[in-house]
Structures are given as C-alpha cells and as structure tokens.
Amino acid sequence: MALPDLAALEADARRELAAASDAAALDGWRTRYLGRKGRLTGVLRGVRDLPAADRPAIGKGANALKGTLEAAFDERREALLRGASVAQAAASVDVTLPARSLPQGQLHPVTLTRRAMEGVFREMGFDIVEGPEVEWDSYNFDRLRIPRDHPARDMWDTIWIDPEDAGGPAEGAEPPPRRLLRTHTSPMQIRYLETHRPPIRVIVPGACYRYEATDATHEWMLTQIEGLVIDEGVSFPNLKGTLESFVHRFLGPDLETRFRCDYFPFVEPGAELGIRWGGRWLEVLGAGMVHPEIIEAAGLDPERYTGFAFGMGVERFAMLRYGIDDIRYFYANDLRFLEQFRGSAT
Amino acid sequence: MKVPLRWLADYVPITLSVEELAHRLSMAGAEVESIDRTGDWGNLVRVGLVTGVEPHPAADRLRLATVDYGGDAPQTVVCGAPNVAAGQKIAFALEGASLHDAHSGKTRKLKRSKIRGVVSAGMVCSELELGLSDEHEGILVLDDAAAVGTPLGEVLGQTVLDITPTPNRPDHFSVLGIAREVAALTGQAVREPEIEYPQEGPPIAQATSVEIADPDLCGRYIATIIRGIRVGPSPEWLQQRLAAAGQRPINNVVDVTNFVMLEMGQPLHAFDYDRLDEGRIVVRRPRPGEAITLLDGSDHQLGADHLLIADATTGRALAGVMGGADSEVAPDTTNVLLEAASFAPDNTRRTAAALKQRTEASLRFEKGLNPELAGLASARAMRLLLETGGGIADTGVADAYPAKRPPARVQLTSDRLERIAGVAMPTETVRSVLSGLGLPTRWKPPGTYVVETPPWRTDIALPDDVVEEVCRIYGYDNLPSRGLSGVLPEPSLDRPRRVRESIRDALANAGCGEVITYAATSAAALDAVPAGPSGAPSGDDALPLLNPMSSQHARMRTSLRPGVLASYAANARGGARAAGRLQIFEAGKVFLPRPDDLPRERTDVVLAMGGTPAASAHDPEPRAADLYDAKALLDAVAAALRLPFDYEGAEPPDAALLPGISARVGVVQGTGKRRRVTPVGVVGQLDPAVAERVGIAGDVFLAELDVDALAACEPEPLRIGTLSRYPAVVEDLAIVVEADLPAARVHAVLTGNRLVERADLFDVYQGPQVPEGKKSLAYAVTYRSPERTLTDAEIARVRRGIVGQLERELLAAIRESR
C-alpha cells in the first residue's frame, strides 16, 4: 500500500481554498478536505492500517496538516467577510463627513473654577459650607468689627434692603437691624463659629454683591471663597503656607508669591497675597490672623486658640486661569462664551 | 495722600531709590498707587547764571543776556523779560528743548532763530514756558544755591508718592506719618519738626475761654491766639510744599493750617479773633433750627448732632468739617484764634456724609485722631504762623480736654509674638523695629514688651496690634511658610448642596448649558413670567433693594424663570444660535420674603429648552423639541439622584405653562400602601403668550425643580440582588383604553405583577383600527421568574390576571396578542 502524499494534499487544498470566493465554495472546500469523508480525514483514519514503522511520521504529519488547514480556512473566511464589508462601505461611506451630533452641554466657568478651587482646599482637609446672601448688617459688618459710621465701611460699597434708622431709634437705643446683600462671604465666619468648635478648617463659597459700577474688571455680583482656620498653635506661617500651596496647586507650582501688609478690621495682622503674573505683581486675595476679639466673641479663649481667615474672588481666578479679559462676560451668559468651556472639567 | 519726596526728606534721609522705597512702603501696608514725576525737562534745560545783560542793538524792549549754563562757552540770547539781571540763577533752555508755547498752548521744540538781526540759540525761561504756571511776565529766578549746569529737573522737579492709606491709619494721611514708616523700614530716626514758639503776649485766659458743652462729640479743644499778624502770600518754600502736595496756596494763615494738616495729620482751623462774639469758644450741638453758611458758600440746616464751634452767640464753624464764612481769616485780619481739636470720628463722618461735605479735615477726623496730636499740631502751627506772618502769641493755651487719659500702654509677651509670628524674634530686632516706628518700648523681663501709644497712633490697643507692627516691618516675606497640621474637622453633610451639584452635572452631561444670572431683577420681569405654585404671587412681593444698581435689578428674584428665559431669548436671537436646539439651565437661589426677617433662600433649578436642531448630512429633516425631550433631561436628573420621578397632569395648572402640556414632577417613594409622591417641580410647554412677552418665538419647554425638596427625598439604599439564571419570555400586548387615560396607569398594572420584569411601551395608536375615542397602547412585556423557567401555562395565567385587572380597573380591552 502506497503511503499517502501529504505534500500533494496540502498543495491541492491551498490552491482550492484560494479559489473559493464565497460562503458556499468555502463550505464545499471544508467538506472535501476536513469533513467526515474529507481527504485529510481519510488519511487520518487510514493511519492505523499503515506499517508500524510509518505510522508515527504520517500520523504526526497529518495531524499537523489538519491544524494548518483549519487555520488557513479561518483566515480565508475572515478575509472574505472583511472584503464584503469593505466593498459595501466603499460605495457609501465618506470618512470625512461630519459625525452625527450628540447633545453637548457645559458647566458655567464660575462653577468650574469654584469646584476646582474647592477641590484644592478639600485636599487640604477643609470642610465646605454655604450661607445666606441676604444678611443682617450685624453679621456683615458690626460683628466683624466694622461698626456703623466706621470709615472701613467704605471698603465695601453696599446694596441695602432696609433704610437707615427705619422708624427712628430711641435716644441711646441700639439702632434697628438692617438687611443688606452681603458684600463678602466673611459673615459666615461668625455664623460658622456659632455652631462649630475647633478644630475649624472650612471654606465658604458663595455670591456677594457690591454697589459698584461695572467695567472690564468690576462686577456688582461676584463669587467669593472665604476660608477660616482656628485651632491651637495656628500661626502666620500656616497662613502663608496654606495660601501659597493653594495658588501653587491652582495656578502652577513655579508661581512667585509675596505677602504684603493690608488692613481688614476682622484680622490682625492683616495681609494680601500677590502673585507674579505676566511680569507684574497682582494682588489676588486678602487674608490675616483672626482678630482675637472675634475668637473671644465666639466663646473661645484667644490665648489658647489662634487662626487665620482669607477671602478670594472666583471670577478673578477664572480670569487668570482662562485668560478672560472682561469680567462682564460671566453674567452676560452669551453661549459663544460659555460653550468654550465644554470639556473643561477642571 | 500725595507725599512729595523732597518734603519727606525734611524728616528722614531717603536712602533708597524711589522705586525701592515705594515697594517697601507698599509691602509694609502703605500702598503706593503711583509714583508721579513732574518737572522732567531732560538734559536740555539747565541751571544757568546770567553773567551779563546788554541792550539789544535794534529793539528797545529786548535785551541780550549772556548765560553760563555749564557748557563750553557762555551763550548770548535775546531776552524780553523786564526782570532779567546779571548774577541771577535762571532756567536756561538749549536748542532742542521741549517748551510750552504761550501762543499755541502746545509743546514745541526750541529752535535757533534770528530776532531783529541777532541770532539766538537758547532761551531764559518763564514759569509758563516750563509748564509750571501761567506766569509769563518775567523769567523764573532760581534759588542762588542751584549749581550751574544742573538739569533743572533736579532743582525744581518733584517726585510725588501717591499713597492710599488704609482706614486704620490716619497717620498715613500725613507726610510725617509716612516718614516714620520710612525711618522704620530703613533703620533710621525721624527728625521731628520744631514746635517751640515764643509766647510774649498777655495770658490767653484774658482773651478767650473754651467750653465744651458736648464732650461726647469733642474730646479736646485747644485755642491759641496771635495778635498783629500780617496776612499775605506765603513764603516760596511753603507755597512749593503745598503745591507739590496738590494744595493751592491761599494766604500764609490758611497755608500754615493746611501745611500742618498735611505734615502731621491734624486738621486745624484759624478764626478771625475779632469776629468772635466775646472772643470765646463754645463747642456745642446746634439749637433747633440753627443754620450755618460755610466757607464754600453753602448753606446748611443743621441736625441735632451736627456739632458747632460757636462763639458766645453764633455757630462759627461746623466741627471737623469746615469753617464758617463769616469768621474766615481775611486780608485785613490782624488777630487770629487757632483751633486744634479732637472730634468724635463717627459723628464727624455722619455729619460730613449727611451734609455732603466730605473734606480733607473730615476725612482725617472720621478715622479717629489721638487728642494728644492736637497739642503738637497747635504748637507747630503757632511757630509757623509767627515765622510767616509775625505778631505776638498770647501766653499759654486755652485747652479744654475732657478726654484726657494717661498714655495707653500695651503689653506684648514674647510668647504671644512667637505664637502669632511663628518664629522667635530676637528682642533687639523687636525693639529696633518698634522704636523706628516711634513706639516707645520698654523690655520688662522675663518676657514682656511694654509699648506706649504715641500721639499720632490710635490703632494700637491690643498685643496683636503690636505683633502686626513687628511683622510688617520685619517683612511678611521674611517669615517662614508652613503647612497645616492637627486634627481634621468633621465634614458637614450638606445634602442640598450635593444634590444641586449632581443636577448641574446631570444636565450638563445631557447636553444643557449652564447659565448664571443676576440674583436681583425687576418686579416687571417677575410679573412677565408667572412663578410656580411655590413662588411669590407677584413681583411686588419680591424683596426690594434700597439702592439697586438699576431699575432692572431692583428686587431679589423669587423665581429663576425670568432670568433663564431672558438668557434663552438673548441666545436664540444671537446670530449663530438662531437655528438649532437650545437647552440652558440655571441652578441658583430664590429669595422668598419673610416679614422682619431674612428671606427664605431656596435653591431652584430652571431648565429652558426648545428649537429644532440644524439639518445635517445624517438628519436632513430634524425634529423639533417636544415635551418628551424635556422629560428626557429630567430623567437624566432622576437617574443621577437615583430618585424615581413621577409625572401627573399639573393641578392646579402652572400659570406659565400650557394646561394639558404640563405636568407636576414628583418623587415616588415606597410601594403599595406606603407609596407616596413628593412634589419637586413642574415641566411643560411655556405658554406662547408668556414666550412672546419675554421675546421668544417658537415653542419652548420649561422645567423647574426645587432642590431643597429633592434633597429632602433620600434614595433607597442600593442593594444588588441575585440575577435570575432563568430565561425571559417577551410577548407583545396591545391594550385599548380611553384616549385620555394616562399611560402610566396601564404601566403600573403591567409591572404590578412580580413575574413581570418590565413592560416597554413601543407604540401608541389612534385611528380607524380602534374605536372612536380610544387609543391602543402596545407594550413588550418581559416575564421572568427568579426561581424557575416559566412554562407557557404559567405565563398564560399571569397574562390572564393582568388582563382581568386592566379590564376591571381601566375598562381596557385587549386588541391582539402574540
């Protein structure tokens, strides 16, 4: 009995496979070679009838060929599938046509910036609370050591709700409380201290209002972030370290910073943080050590507890971060401006 | 406060460049807004010496002046000024210098010219040509000390620091106050001005007395008297000092009071003594109906606390604000009574504001002046008055001083200093900083600084005030930086805030743009868009502002609707967005008034959407937005909050929305008997009449959510059950019901059975194949059991149960099933 010629079988199989150009031809090929009555199957079945000496070689060769042909079949089948799709697509697909549109939205830049600023402080362990935008003058001013008729009130041009001395106060009596639109987020220092004890480490984001004519750098509605830290052993270097860390994380690690003396009635010493921006020094936030009278008024021992407070404008930081040159864009709500913030998660 | 550098140098040597000086002052708290330089004529205008004057050969009124200006050779120029004379130091302009031209009023370059036959290449300048004043009659004659050849700017130019003092530092409204800063910053001592003066007249008590009737408003009043003073122009040095600081010289008496105010920060006032009835001073509140005419000619009816400086009968000055017109020092005045006083800061501020008379004096008094300063300033002014106007001073002062206190002392421990500054400061450093500032300091072992408050400071009352003095002069930038350490506080659980932020994200991710509009609006804008049931009934109920930015922003909004719709209208109109889908939202506060209390501040979200997307290659005929698109956005919110929303026809209808195309949005909680729906908002089509009012053409849909109400709904905790391993069976069920029956009722019955996994509505049909007034709802119903494979018989049983319930409860009929 002649030994099967595996080489010839492989050559036939490959030639016929290459010629198969549709699913039916492929099926026929598989039946002819790999099917139950196929040529290769026949060879494998006949191995046991071969002389013992030839069995291992032929058996091993036939099994290897089976694997080879199966792989060749799969490859050919996939090529035909792909070819059919490509042929079909070539007629109708233009990869340069615009995509179908998904609805696209975006957050307001003040929201984006506020959240990014909050994120930095959250990383530093700060709690976040908010407070009322319509306030009593006692919280906005008096209890922050800015009494009535104090020239420091000139620092905050105020939009009032109640008129002065409505009803006329009795001689020597406390003037009646007045409502106003808060001019800063600092009243929340007082409110937070009414309900919290040290360790205190909190920021207060929120809208504030100033009686101020608008121009490219002034808006009468603005968003502030207030900060308050009170604990044992808090010192001016902690104020510096915390705020430097904030601007470095928010605007860039190589930013040059400086602190100069400034005055806010509710802090002592008072400070202002400047950054070197575009070759100039820009003052970007006010700060200071919490005034001991404010700590004492909160029922805390100023000899034991010290702290610092700070306040900064969200719009100002957004303008720096995004290179916005006119603050009035924020509340004009022109979508040509707003839509540029698509995808600006931070 | 304008601080001329030359004046500053009278008290402290300037050892830094002006830029460095300005920087150091700013860093220490006296912010230098600008450095103003006047009188920089460059190198072409120099100090010259007139060596000779000869007549012009061809003109009577012209002369030839020979000038040594430090050049190679003296130069001869034509000069028309009558006052030119040999030996004068003058301002000499060389060819090419930029000078002010009297005829054209413009600046022009000096050219060589021939005047009546004589070539002239240069000019002896008048004040006008130098831009110093309008004076053109004669040439400017300089001080003899000026060195020939020096650029004129170095002799006459002024460098002025424009400083913005903080409200706690009235001393920074004085040149001397700034000098003390400079001294401390550069480790020098201030040269105090001379304040001794001869008192050769009779005892002052024979001439005047001072009575303070209202010591709550006046803590000290010093009167001094000079007899026989000559009122006239001030000497040149005084005029120049005032002019450089931005004050117009008037006469020597007024100029001296202004000079001392600018020098020391203490406002003064000079009365014509002979016009004071009985020659005495009474400081008192006005009588009812009393009025005064001030120096500037303005008349004022006075209120109860508008403090007067009166004589025996009449108010002569408004305390701390301005003198009266009829006791003013005039050219014929010979006897002067000088006031140096201390007035209550708050009352001065109120008075000046009420009478709209904020003056240089009130500006200083309102910040609080130490009454001790009045004594120094009184003596200083007397000395200068005698110097500039002659006369004889009465002996002594009439000094009413009800507020007299021993000098305030503050004790600062080195421990406190270290706890605030964060570093141990050497005692020597601290003492040198404080003494540089003029704060007398004593070291009390083992660890206390005793600091005395000097007459010009009122802001040093507590140990930490001294800490600031030390730190700011030491330099904040020289202190170390440290991170925070210690225990972290408990975070606040602010659920409304979290819900608000989740809604923002959900809507932005679903394709909406966030807007933020002003929180103040107008009653008219609020009335144009009716609020929902939870808003204020009308714009007139919204909280009004006393001094709004404009009538457009006169009330605190009670609804976000007008602002969001105005943004929608503006963007829909704006060119690029004219076509296309527009979806915007705002998450913000509304302010619901409460009598005599702060308003309730509620956080709302309002969404406005509408329009048709622009046609595209893939969608040539896009569909206009409808209510279901708006609901899809709310579903995105519901999914983000994990709160199932329920929609029901709005009852009562929302006045801004179309009835029938609007729904109340509720959150469903609990099941079966415990099922309850919490109202959280509305959604619907904006009434076209409202849309027209706010300038929107076309259909627009509006949704409003109450964030506080949403935050009050807690989602069910997420529990992940076992997934059924058994196959699902899906079959379609078409249910014919009354056309106006809400589909949600059918859905509730279908999904009420525990073997129904879900039911998806895939068709709503009304037409010939169903009876009139009916509709067919076709659902794909998915049956599945968690425990076993359902048999056909079981499914049929479930279906029979459902159909029976639909027929009983909803009068439904089954159209077909397969």
Coordinates of N, CA and C in Angstrom, one line a residue, chain B residues 147-294:
Chain B
A147 N 23.2 124.8 41.4 CA 24.6 124.7 40.8 C 24.4 124.9 39.3
V148 N 25.3 125.7 38.7 CA 25.2 126.0 37.3 C 25.4 124.7 36.5
G149 N 24.6 124.5 35.5 CA 24.8 123.3 34.7 C 23.9 122.1 35.1
T150 N 23.3 122.2 36.3 CA 22.5 121.1 36.8 C 21.2 121.0 35.9
P151 N 20.8 119.8 35.5 CA 19.5 119.7 34.8 C 18.4 120.3 35.8
L152 N 17.5 121.1 35.2 CA 16.6 121.8 36.0 C 15.7 120.9 36.8
G153 N 15.4 119.7 36.2 CA 14.5 118.7 36.9 C 15.1 118.4 38.3
E154 N 16.4 118.4 38.5 CA 17.0 118.1 39.8 C 16.7 119.2 40.8
V155 N 16.5 120.4 40.3 CA 16.3 121.5 41.2 C 14.8 121.7 41.5
L156 N 14.0 121.7 40.4 CA 12.6 122.1 40.5 C 11.7 120.9 40.4
G157 N 12.1 119.8 39.9 CA 11.2 118.6 39.6 C 10.8 118.1 40.9
Q158 N 9.6 117.5 40.9 CA 9.0 116.8 42.1 C 8.7 115.4 41.8
T159 N 9.1 114.6 42.7 CA 8.6 113.2 42.7 C 7.6 113.0 43.8
V160 N 6.5 112.6 43.5 CA 5.4 112.5 44.5 C 4.9 111.1 44.6
L161 N 4.8 110.5 45.8 CA 4.3 109.2 46.0 C 2.8 109.4 46.3
D162 N 2.0 108.7 45.5 CA 0.5 108.8 45.7 C 0.2 107.5 46.6
I163 N -0.2 107.8 47.8 CA -0.4 106.7 48.8 C -1.8 106.6 49.1
T164 N -2.4 105.3 49.1 CA -3.7 105.1 49.6 C -3.7 104.5 51.0
P165 N -3.9 105.3 52.0 CA -3.9 104.8 53.4 C -5.0 103.9 53.6
T166 N -4.8 102.9 54.5 CA -5.9 102.0 54.9 C -6.7 102.8 56.1
P167 N -8.0 102.4 56.3 CA -8.8 103.3 57.2 C -8.3 103.3 58.6
N168 N -7.4 102.3 59.0 CA -7.0 102.3 60.4 C -5.7 103.2 60.6
R169 N -5.2 103.8 59.6 CA -4.0 104.6 59.7 C -4.2 106.0 59.3
P170 N -4.9 106.8 60.2 CA -5.0 108.3 59.8 C -3.6 108.9 59.8
D171 N -2.6 108.4 60.4 CA -1.3 109.0 60.4 C -0.7 108.9 59.0
H172 N -1.1 107.9 58.2 CA -0.6 107.9 56.8 C -1.2 109.0 55.9
F173 N -2.1 109.7 56.5 CA -2.6 110.9 55.8 C -1.7 112.1 56.2
S174 N -0.5 111.8 56.5 CA 0.5 112.9 56.8 C 1.9 112.5 56.3
V175 N 2.6 113.5 55.9 CA 4.0 113.3 55.4 C 4.8 112.7 56.5
L176 N 4.7 113.3 57.8 CA 5.4 112.8 58.9 C 5.1 111.3 59.2
G177 N 3.9 110.9 59.0 CA 3.5 109.5 59.3 C 4.2 108.6 58.3
I178 N 4.3 109.0 57.0 CA 5.0 108.2 56.0 C 6.5 108.2 56.4
A179 N 7.0 109.4 56.9 CA 8.4 109.5 57.2 C 8.7 108.4 58.3
R180 N 7.8 108.3 59.3 CA 8.1 107.3 60.3 C 8.1 105.9 59.8
E181 N 7.3 105.6 58.7 CA 7.4 104.3 58.1 C 8.7 104.1 57.4
V182 N 9.2 105.2 56.7 CA 10.4 105.1 56.0 C 11.6 104.9 57.0
A183 N 11.5 105.6 58.1 CA 12.5 105.5 59.1 C 12.6 104.1 59.7
A184 N 11.5 103.5 60.0 CA 11.4 102.1 60.5 C 12.0 101.1 59.5
L185 N 11.6 101.4 58.2 CA 12.0 100.4 57.2 C 13.4 100.5 56.8
T186 N 14.0 101.7 57.1 CA 15.4 101.8 56.6 C 16.4 102.0 57.9
G187 N 15.8 101.7 59.0 CA 16.7 101.7 60.2 C 17.2 103.1 60.6
Q188 N 16.4 104.1 60.4 CA 16.8 105.5 60.7 C 15.9 106.1 61.8
A189 N 16.2 107.3 62.2 CA 15.3 108.0 63.1 C 14.7 109.2 62.4
V190 N 13.5 109.6 62.8 CA 12.8 110.7 62.2 C 13.3 112.0 62.9
R191 N 13.6 113.1 62.0 CA 13.8 114.4 62.6 C 12.5 115.0 62.9
E192 N 12.1 115.2 64.1 CA 10.8 115.8 64.5 C 10.8 117.3 64.1
P193 N 9.7 117.8 63.6 CA 9.6 119.2 63.3 C 9.7 120.0 64.6
E194 N 10.1 121.3 64.4 CA 10.3 122.2 65.6 C 8.9 122.7 66.0
I195 N 8.6 122.6 67.3 CA 7.3 123.1 67.8 C 7.4 124.2 68.9
E196 N 8.6 124.6 69.3 CA 8.6 125.6 70.3 C 8.4 127.0 69.6
Y197 N 7.7 127.9 70.4 CA 7.4 129.2 69.8 C 7.4 130.2 71.0
P198 N 7.8 131.4 70.7 CA 7.8 132.4 71.8 C 6.4 132.9 72.2
Q199 N 6.1 133.0 73.5 CA 4.8 133.4 73.9 C 5.1 134.7 74.7
E200 N 4.9 135.8 74.0 CA 5.2 137.1 74.6 C 4.0 138.0 74.9
G201 N 2.9 137.5 74.6 CA 1.7 138.3 74.8 C 1.1 138.1 76.2
P202 N 0.0 138.7 76.4 CA -0.7 138.6 77.7 C -1.2 137.1 77.9
P203 N -1.5 136.7 79.1 CA -2.0 135.4 79.4 C -3.3 135.2 78.5
I204 N -3.4 134.0 77.9 CA -4.5 133.8 77.0 C -5.9 133.9 77.7
A205 N -5.9 133.5 79.0 CA -7.1 133.5 79.7 C -7.8 134.9 79.7
Q206 N -7.0 135.9 79.5 CA -7.6 137.3 79.5 C -8.4 137.5 78.2
A207 N -8.1 136.7 77.2 CA -8.7 136.9 75.8 C -9.8 136.0 75.4
T208 N -9.6 134.7 75.9 CA -10.6 133.7 75.4 C -10.8 132.7 76.5
S209 N -11.8 131.8 76.2 CA -12.0 130.6 77.0 C -12.6 129.6 76.1
V210 N -12.5 128.4 76.5 CA -13.1 127.3 75.7 C -14.0 126.5 76.6
E211 N -15.2 126.3 76.1 CA -16.2 125.5 76.8 C -16.7 124.4 75.9
I212 N -16.5 123.1 76.3 CA -17.1 122.0 75.5 C -18.4 121.6 76.2
A213 N -19.5 122.0 75.5 CA -20.8 121.6 76.1 C -21.2 120.2 75.9
D214 N -20.6 119.6 74.8 CA -21.0 118.2 74.4 C -19.7 117.4 74.3
P215 N -19.2 117.0 75.5 CA -17.9 116.2 75.5 C -18.0 114.9 74.8
D216 N -19.2 114.4 74.6 CA -19.3 113.1 73.8 C -18.9 113.3 72.4
L217 N -19.0 114.5 71.9 CA -18.6 114.7 70.5 C -17.3 115.4 70.3
C218 N -16.7 115.9 71.4 CA -15.4 116.7 71.3 C -14.6 116.3 72.5
G219 N -13.5 115.7 72.3 CA -12.7 115.2 73.4 C -11.6 116.2 73.8
R220 N -11.3 117.2 72.9 CA -10.3 118.2 73.3 C -10.5 119.4 72.3
Y221 N -10.3 120.5 72.9 CA -10.3 121.8 72.1 C -9.2 122.7 72.6
I222 N -8.2 123.0 71.8 CA -7.2 123.9 72.2 C -7.3 125.2 71.3
A223 N -7.4 126.4 72.0 CA -7.4 127.6 71.3 C -6.1 128.4 71.7
T224 N -5.4 129.0 70.7 CA -4.3 129.8 70.9 C -4.5 131.1 70.1
I225 N -3.8 132.2 70.5 CA -4.1 133.5 69.8 C -2.8 134.1 69.4
I226 N -2.8 134.7 68.2 CA -1.7 135.6 67.8 C -2.3 136.9 67.5
R227 N -1.6 138.0 68.0 CA -2.1 139.3 67.7 C -1.1 140.0 66.8
G228 N -1.7 140.8 65.9 CA -0.9 141.6 65.0 C -0.2 140.8 63.9
I229 N -0.8 139.8 63.4 CA -0.2 139.0 62.3 C -0.5 139.7 61.0
R230 N 0.4 139.6 60.0 CA 0.2 140.1 58.7 C -0.3 139.0 57.8
V231 N -1.5 139.2 57.2 CA -2.0 138.2 56.3 C -1.5 138.5 54.9
G232 N -0.8 137.6 54.2 CA -0.3 137.8 52.9 C 0.1 136.5 52.3
P233 N 0.8 136.6 51.1 CA 1.2 135.4 50.5 C 2.3 134.7 51.3
S234 N 2.3 133.4 51.3 CA 3.2 132.5 52.0 C 4.6 132.6 51.3
P235 N 5.6 132.4 52.1 CA 7.0 132.3 51.5 C 7.0 131.2 50.5
E236 N 8.0 131.3 49.6 CA 8.1 130.4 48.5 C 8.2 128.9 48.9
W237 N 9.0 128.6 50.0 CA 9.1 127.2 50.4 C 7.8 126.6 50.8
L238 N 6.9 127.4 51.4 CA 5.6 126.9 51.9 C 4.7 126.7 50.7
Q239 N 4.7 127.7 49.8 CA 3.9 127.5 48.6 C 4.3 126.3 47.8
Q240 N 5.6 126.1 47.7 CA 6.0 125.0 46.9 C 5.7 123.6 47.5
R241 N 5.8 123.6 48.9 CA 5.4 122.3 49.6 C 3.9 122.0 49.3
L242 N 3.1 123.0 49.5 CA 1.7 122.8 49.3 C 1.3 122.4 47.9
A243 N 1.9 123.2 46.9 CA 1.6 122.9 45.5 C 2.0 121.5 45.1
A244 N 3.2 121.0 45.6 CA 3.6 119.7 45.3 C 2.7 118.6 45.9
A245 N 2.1 119.0 47.0 CA 1.1 118.0 47.6 C -0.3 118.2 47.1
G246 N -0.5 119.1 46.1 CA -1.8 119.2 45.4 C -2.7 120.2 46.1
Q247 N -2.1 121.1 46.9 CA -3.0 122.1 47.6 C -2.7 123.5 47.0
R248 N -3.7 124.3 46.8 CA -3.5 125.6 46.2 C -3.1 126.6 47.4
P249 N -2.0 127.3 47.2 CA -1.7 128.2 48.3 C -2.7 129.4 48.3
I250 N -3.1 129.9 49.5 CA -4.1 130.9 49.6 C -3.5 132.2 50.3
N251 N -3.3 132.1 51.6 CA -2.5 133.1 52.3 C -1.8 132.4 53.4
N252 N -0.9 133.1 54.0 CA 0.0 132.4 55.0 C -0.7 131.8 56.1
V253 N -1.8 132.4 56.6 CA -2.5 131.8 57.7 C -3.2 130.4 57.3
V254 N -4.0 130.5 56.2 CA -4.6 129.3 55.7 C -3.6 128.2 55.3
D255 N -2.5 128.7 54.7 CA -1.5 127.8 54.2 C -0.8 127.1 55.3
V256 N -0.6 127.8 56.4 CA 0.1 127.1 57.6 C -0.9 126.1 58.2
T257 N -2.1 126.3 58.3 CA -3.0 125.3 58.8 C -3.1 124.1 57.9
N258 N -3.1 124.3 56.6 CA -3.1 123.2 55.6 C -1.7 122.5 55.7
F259 N -0.6 123.2 55.8 CA 0.7 122.6 55.8 C 0.8 121.7 57.0
V260 N 0.3 122.2 58.2 CA 0.5 121.3 59.4 C -0.5 120.1 59.3
M261 N -1.6 120.3 58.7 CA -2.5 119.1 58.5 C -1.8 118.1 57.6
L262 N -1.2 118.5 56.6 CA -0.5 117.6 55.7 C 0.8 117.0 56.3
E263 N 1.4 117.8 57.2 CA 2.6 117.4 57.8 C 2.3 116.4 58.9
M264 N 1.4 116.7 59.8 CA 1.2 115.9 61.0 C -0.1 115.1 61.0
G265 N -1.0 115.5 60.1 CA -2.3 114.7 60.0 C -3.4 115.3 60.9
Q266 N -3.1 116.5 61.5 CA -4.1 117.1 62.4 C -4.7 118.3 61.7
P267 N -6.0 118.2 61.3 CA -6.7 119.4 60.8 C -6.7 120.5 61.8
L268 N -6.6 121.8 61.3 CA -6.6 122.9 62.2 C -7.6 123.9 61.5
H269 N -8.0 124.9 62.3 CA -8.8 126.0 61.7 C -8.4 127.3 62.4
A270 N -8.3 128.4 61.5 CA -8.0 129.7 62.0 C -9.2 130.6 61.9
F271 N -9.6 131.2 63.1 CA -10.7 132.2 63.1 C -10.1 133.6 63.1
D272 N -10.8 134.5 62.6 CA -10.5 135.9 62.8 C -11.1 136.3 64.2
Y273 N -10.1 136.4 65.1 CA -10.5 136.5 66.5 C -11.5 137.7 66.8
D274 N -11.3 138.7 66.0 CA -12.1 139.9 66.3 C -13.6 139.7 65.8
R275 N -13.8 138.7 65.1 CA -15.2 138.5 64.6 C -15.9 137.5 65.6
L276 N -15.3 137.0 66.6 CA -15.9 136.1 67.5 C -16.5 136.9 68.6
D277 N -17.8 136.7 68.8 CA -18.6 137.4 69.8 C -18.0 137.0 71.2
E278 N -17.6 138.0 71.9 CA -17.0 137.9 73.2 C -15.6 137.1 73.2
G279 N -15.2 136.8 71.9 CA -13.9 136.2 71.8 C -13.7 134.8 72.3
R280 N -14.8 134.2 72.7 CA -14.7 132.9 73.3 C -15.3 131.8 72.5
I281 N -15.0 130.6 72.9 CA -15.3 129.4 72.1 C -16.3 128.5 72.9
V282 N -17.4 128.1 72.3 CA -18.3 127.1 72.9 C -18.5 126.0 71.9
V283 N -18.2 124.8 72.2 CA -18.4 123.7 71.4 C -19.7 123.0 71.8
R284 N -20.7 123.1 70.9 CA -22.0 122.6 71.3 C -22.8 122.1 70.1
R285 N -23.8 121.3 70.5 CA -24.8 120.9 69.5 C -25.6 122.1 69.0
P286 N -26.1 122.1 67.8 CA -26.9 123.3 67.4 C -28.2 123.4 68.1
R287 N -28.7 124.6 68.2 CA -30.1 124.8 68.7 C -31.1 124.4 67.6
P288 N -32.3 124.1 68.0 CA -33.3 123.7 67.0 C -33.4 124.8 65.9
G289 N -33.3 124.4 64.7 CA -33.5 125.4 63.6 C -32.2 126.1 63.2
E290 N -31.2 125.9 63.9 CA -29.9 126.7 63.7 C -29.4 126.3 62.3
A291 N -28.8 127.3 61.6 CA -28.2 127.0 60.3 C -26.8 127.7 60.2
I292 N -26.0 127.3 59.2 CA -24.7 127.9 59.1 C -24.4 128.0 57.6
T293 N -23.6 129.1 57.2 CA -23.1 129.2 55.9 C -21.6 128.9 56.0
L294 N -21.1 128.0 55.2 CA -19.7 127.5 55.3 C -18.9 128.3 54.4

